[in-house]
Coordinates of C-alpha atoms in Angstrom, one line a residue:
M20 CA -55.0 -0.2 49.7
A21 CA -51.9 1.6 48.6
E22 CA -49.1 1.6 51.2
K23 CA -48.2 5.1 52.4
L24 CA -44.6 6.0 51.6
P25 CA -42.5 7.6 54.4
D26 CA -41.9 11.3 54.2
K27 CA -38.4 11.8 52.7
K28 CA -38.4 15.5 53.0
P29 CA -35.5 16.7 55.3
K30 CA -36.4 18.1 58.6
R31 CA -36.0 21.9 58.7
D32 CA -37.2 22.7 62.2
P33 CA -34.6 24.6 64.3
A34 CA -34.5 21.9 67.0
H35 CA -33.5 19.3 64.4
L36 CA -30.8 21.6 62.8
F37 CA -29.2 23.0 65.9
G38 CA -30.0 20.4 68.6
G39 CA -26.7 18.6 68.2
K40 CA -24.6 21.7 68.5
R41 CA -22.3 22.1 71.5
F42 CA -22.6 25.7 72.8
D43 CA -25.5 28.0 73.1
V44 CA -23.2 31.0 72.1
E45 CA -20.9 30.9 69.1
H46 CA -18.9 33.8 67.6
A47 CA -17.5 34.6 64.1
L48 CA -15.0 37.4 63.5
N49 CA -16.0 39.4 60.4
M50 CA -13.6 41.6 58.4
Y51 CA -14.2 43.5 55.1
A52 CA -12.6 46.0 52.7
T53 CA -14.1 49.5 52.6
S54 CA -12.2 51.2 49.8
F55 CA -9.5 50.5 47.2
V56 CA -6.8 52.0 44.9
L57 CA -6.4 50.5 41.4
M58 CA -3.5 51.2 39.2
P59 CA -1.4 49.6 36.5
A60 CA 1.7 47.9 37.9
F61 CA 4.1 50.5 36.3
G62 CA 2.1 53.2 38.1
I63 CA 4.0 52.6 41.4
Y64 CA 7.1 54.1 39.7
E65 CA 5.3 57.2 38.3
E66 CA 5.3 60.2 40.8
K67 CA 2.2 61.8 39.3
I68 CA 0.1 58.6 39.5
V69 CA 1.2 57.9 43.1
A70 CA 0.6 61.5 44.1
A71 CA -3.0 61.3 42.9
F72 CA -3.7 58.3 45.2
K73 CA -1.4 59.3 48.1
P74 CA -4.1 60.0 50.7
H75 CA -5.9 56.7 50.0
L76 CA -2.7 54.6 49.7
A77 CA -1.7 55.4 53.3
K78 CA -4.7 53.3 54.5
C79 CA -4.2 50.4 52.2
H80 CA -2.3 47.5 53.8
I81 CA -3.5 44.6 51.6
Y82 CA -2.4 44.3 47.9
V83 CA -3.5 42.0 45.1
I84 CA -1.3 41.5 42.1
G85 CA -3.3 40.4 39.0
T86 CA -4.1 40.9 35.4
M87 CA -6.9 42.7 33.6
P88 CA -7.8 42.6 29.9
A89 CA -6.3 45.4 27.8
I90 CA -9.0 48.0 26.9
E91 CA -8.5 50.1 23.8
T92 CA -10.8 52.8 22.4
V93 CA -10.9 52.3 18.6
D94 CA -13.7 54.6 17.4
Q95 CA -16.5 57.0 18.5
R96 CA -19.5 58.5 16.7
L97 CA -22.7 60.4 17.3
E98 CA -25.6 58.3 16.1
D99 CA -29.4 58.6 16.7
G100 CA -28.9 61.0 19.6
R101 CA -26.3 58.9 21.3
L102 CA -22.5 58.9 21.7
V103 CA -21.4 55.4 20.7
I104 CA -17.9 54.3 21.6
G105 CA -16.2 51.2 20.1
L106 CA -13.7 49.4 22.3
L107 CA -11.5 46.3 22.1
V108 CA -11.4 44.3 25.3
A109 CA -8.7 41.6 25.1
G110 CA -9.1 41.8 21.3
K111 CA -12.9 41.5 21.3
R112 CA -15.1 44.4 20.2
H113 CA -17.6 46.0 22.5
E114 CA -19.8 49.1 22.3
L115 CA -21.0 51.5 24.9
A116 CA -23.6 54.2 24.3
W117 CA -24.6 57.4 26.1
P118 CA -27.7 59.5 25.3
M119 CA -26.7 63.0 24.2
P120 CA -28.7 66.3 24.1
D121 CA -29.4 68.0 20.8
G122 CA -26.7 70.3 19.4
V123 CA -23.6 68.6 20.7
E124 CA -20.5 68.0 18.5
L125 CA -17.7 65.4 18.5
V126 CA -14.4 67.3 18.4
E127 CA -10.8 66.3 18.3
T128 CA -8.3 68.3 20.4
E129 CA -4.6 68.0 21.4
R130 CA -5.8 66.1 24.5
G131 CA -8.0 63.7 22.6
W132 CA -11.6 63.6 21.5
F133 CA -14.5 65.2 23.4
I134 CA -18.1 66.0 23.3
K135 CA -18.6 69.7 22.9
N136 CA -21.8 71.2 24.3
G137 CA -21.7 74.9 24.1
D138 CA -18.6 76.0 25.9
G139 CA -18.3 72.7 27.8
Y140 CA -16.3 69.6 27.0
W141 CA -16.8 66.1 28.2
A142 CA -15.7 62.5 27.6
P143 CA -16.3 59.4 29.7
S144 CA -13.3 58.4 31.9
D145 CA -11.4 55.1 31.5
E146 CA -12.8 54.1 34.9
E147 CA -16.4 54.8 33.9
M148 CA -16.0 52.8 30.7
A149 CA -14.4 49.9 32.5
R150 CA -17.2 49.9 35.1
R151 CA -19.9 49.8 32.4
L152 CA -18.1 47.1 30.5
N153 CA -18.1 45.1 33.7
D154 CA -21.6 45.8 34.9
E155 CA -23.4 45.6 31.6
Q156 CA -21.4 43.3 29.5
D157 CA -19.5 41.2 32.0
A158 CA -16.4 41.9 30.0
I159 CA -13.8 42.6 32.7
G160 CA -12.1 39.9 34.8
F161 CA -9.3 40.4 37.3
D162 CA -7.2 37.3 37.5
V163 CA -5.6 37.0 41.0
L164 CA -1.9 36.0 40.9
Y165 CA -0.6 37.0 44.3
I166 CA -1.9 38.5 47.6
G167 CA 0.2 40.2 50.3
Q168 CA 0.2 42.7 53.0
A169 CA 2.4 45.5 54.6
Y170 CA 1.8 47.0 57.9
G171 CA 5.0 47.7 59.8
K172 CA 5.1 49.3 63.3
D173 CA 1.7 50.8 64.1
G174 CA 0.7 50.9 60.5
S175 CA 3.7 52.8 59.3
R176 CA 4.0 50.8 56.1
N177 CA 1.4 50.5 53.4
A178 CA 0.9 48.3 50.3
L179 CA 2.8 50.7 48.0
D180 CA 5.9 50.7 50.3
R181 CA 6.1 46.9 50.0
L182 CA 5.4 46.8 46.2
L183 CA 8.2 49.1 45.3
K184 CA 10.7 46.4 46.2
H185 CA 8.6 43.3 45.7
E186 CA 10.4 40.3 44.4
T187 CA 7.3 38.5 43.3
L188 CA 5.9 41.5 41.4
Q189 CA 9.2 41.8 39.6
R190 CA 9.2 38.0 38.8
I191 CA 5.7 38.2 37.4
S192 CA 6.7 41.2 35.3
V193 CA 9.8 39.5 34.0
K194 CA 7.9 36.3 33.2
G195 CA 5.4 38.4 31.3
V196 CA 1.7 38.5 30.9
P197 CA -0.4 37.7 27.8
P198 CA -0.3 40.5 25.2
D199 CA -4.0 41.1 25.6
R200 CA -3.8 41.6 29.4
R201 CA -2.2 44.2 31.7
L202 CA -0.4 43.7 35.0
T203 CA -2.5 45.5 37.6
L204 CA -2.4 46.3 41.3
L205 CA -5.4 46.3 43.6
M206 CA -4.8 47.8 47.0
L207 CA -7.4 47.4 49.7
E208 CA -8.3 49.3 52.9
I209 CA -9.7 47.1 55.6
E210 CA -12.4 48.5 57.9
P211 CA -10.5 49.6 61.0
G212 CA -13.1 48.4 63.4
N213 CA -14.0 44.7 64.1
R214 CA -17.4 43.1 63.6
M215 CA -18.5 40.0 65.5
I216 CA -21.4 37.8 64.5
T217 CA -22.9 35.9 67.4
F218 CA -25.2 32.9 67.1
M219 CA -27.4 32.1 70.1
N220 CA -28.7 28.6 70.2
P221 CA -31.3 27.6 72.8
W222 CA -31.2 23.9 71.6
A223 CA -27.5 23.5 72.2
E224 CA -26.1 20.8 74.5
N225 CA -24.2 23.3 76.8
K226 CA -26.3 26.2 78.1
E227 CA -24.3 26.9 81.2
D228 CA -21.3 28.9 79.8
G229 CA -23.2 31.4 77.7
S230 CA -22.2 34.5 79.8
A231 CA -18.6 33.6 79.8
R232 CA -18.6 32.9 76.1
I233 CA -20.2 36.3 75.4
S234 CA -17.5 38.0 77.5
A235 CA -14.7 36.2 75.7
G236 CA -16.3 37.3 72.4
L237 CA -16.4 40.9 73.4
D238 CA -12.8 40.7 74.5
K239 CA -11.8 39.5 71.0
L240 CA -14.1 42.0 69.3
F241 CA -12.4 45.0 70.9
G242 CA -9.0 43.4 71.4
T243 CA -8.1 42.4 67.9
S244 CA -5.3 44.7 66.8
D245 CA -5.0 46.4 63.4
A246 CA -1.9 44.3 62.6
E247 CA -3.6 41.1 63.6
R248 CA -6.7 42.0 61.5
V249 CA -4.5 42.7 58.4
T250 CA -2.8 39.3 58.7
L251 CA -6.0 37.4 59.2
Y252 CA -7.6 39.1 56.2
E253 CA -4.5 38.3 54.0
A254 CA -4.4 34.7 55.1
S255 CA -8.2 34.3 54.5
L256 CA -7.9 35.7 50.9
I257 CA -4.9 33.5 50.1
R258 CA -6.7 30.4 51.3
Y259 CA -9.8 31.4 49.3
F260 CA -8.3 32.5 46.0
Q261 CA -5.3 30.1 46.0
P262 CA -3.1 32.5 44.0
P263 CA -0.5 30.7 41.9
F264 CA 2.5 32.8 43.2
N265 CA 1.6 32.5 46.9
K266 CA 3.0 29.7 49.1
E267 CA 2.1 30.4 52.7
F268 CA -1.5 29.9 54.0
K269 CA -2.7 28.2 50.8
E270 CA -3.1 24.8 52.5
S271 CA -2.4 25.6 56.2
F272 CA -5.2 28.1 56.9
P273 CA -7.1 27.8 59.2
S274 CA -5.1 25.8 61.7
T275 CA -4.6 25.6 65.5
N276 CA -0.8 25.7 64.7
L277 CA -0.9 29.2 63.2
K278 CA 0.2 32.0 65.6
V279 CA -2.1 34.5 64.0
L280 CA -5.1 32.5 64.9
A281 CA -4.0 31.7 68.5
D282 CA -6.2 34.4 70.0
C283 CA -9.3 33.3 68.0
Y284 CA -8.8 29.8 69.4
D285 CA -8.1 31.2 72.9
K286 CA -11.4 33.0 72.9
D287 CA -13.0 29.9 71.3
F288 CA -14.4 31.5 68.2
S289 CA -16.2 29.3 65.8
A290 CA -15.6 31.0 62.4
L291 CA -13.8 33.6 60.5
I292 CA -15.2 35.7 57.6
S293 CA -13.4 38.0 55.2
E294 CA -15.2 39.9 52.5
I295 CA -14.6 41.9 49.3
C296 CA -17.9 43.5 48.6
I297 CA -17.2 46.8 46.8
D298 CA -19.7 47.9 44.2
E299 CA -17.3 50.3 42.6
L300 CA -14.7 47.7 41.6
P301 CA -14.7 47.8 37.7
F302 CA -14.2 44.1 37.4
K303 CA -15.0 40.6 38.7
M304 CA -12.2 39.0 40.6
T305 CA -11.4 35.4 39.8
S306 CA -8.8 32.6 40.1
D307 CA -8.6 28.9 39.4
A308 CA -10.2 28.4 42.9
A309 CA -12.8 31.2 42.8
Q310 CA -15.4 31.8 40.1
P311 CA -15.7 35.3 38.6
S312 CA -17.8 37.5 40.9
Q313 CA -18.2 41.1 42.0
Y314 CA -18.4 40.0 45.6
H315 CA -16.3 37.4 47.4
T316 CA -16.7 36.0 50.9
A317 CA -13.9 33.9 52.4
K318 CA -15.6 32.0 55.2
F319 CA -14.0 29.3 57.4
D320 CA -15.0 27.1 60.3
L321 CA -12.2 27.1 62.8
H322 CA -13.2 23.7 64.2
K323 CA -13.5 20.4 62.4
D324 CA -16.0 19.1 64.9
E325 CA -19.5 19.5 63.3
A326 CA -20.9 20.3 66.7
R327 CA -19.1 23.6 66.5
Q328 CA -20.1 24.5 62.9
V329 CA -23.2 26.7 63.0
F330 CA -22.7 29.6 60.6
F331 CA -22.4 28.2 57.1
G332 CA -24.8 25.3 56.9
K333 CA -24.2 21.6 56.5
K334 CA -21.5 20.7 54.0
T335 CA -22.5 18.3 51.2

């Protein structure tokens, strides 16, 4: 009779997964970007470009300096009921097509080429073409070089204010970027309210302090200032992307020694999460430490003790 082998499948029942955790209530502070401004680096010195984004720039306190591939329109034609545009992206040819109604014409004007349909004129914008190249052909990557923030007193300073006299931006510009890429600035607005994710664990060792821990979590949820949130978000992204021109936070975050995290530890939070999940970004952000992706989530356990790590699964 054959000997029955032991079941080697890992146990997945909740009691097995969470029975060794310390507290029945654990909190994570969650922050995310809601909107953005994207412009070429030289744009910060151009009054017309700045004026076009001014209402949005006032709310952007995080900035990311990076490079994008150069995009050049090389030809356009009407073919089989479609507008076909040929583009060079970092020297590599791509094509985009749009269905067109009957009777349209491709015309050249002083302002460039357009599709003429009766008395109307149309051409796809640079932003639309970049977004389609990113979404459909995975052709646009944004290489993160530096991440910073500007807040000032009560939010009086924004990302643009800091970038106008930014030594690192000037250093990157002087050092130069590859000829097939363009130095670009991404400025982010962080959601002004806080979000807290709470995990309730009936299998935890300590079930006596739940009410007090819920109260402390609510204090942190409503007590985190805008300035603190901006700094936490900046530090999270630096630790996550490891940009080559940053120094602070690349190895030290998170840590009980950091002043910006003092209140998180005081309220005994378990984790911190910072997100960039914006569908409209016309590229996939990447760095040596982060794979190209439309969405990025910087997530950190604030405690080394595995009994406090409940949000991100077991590390392998």
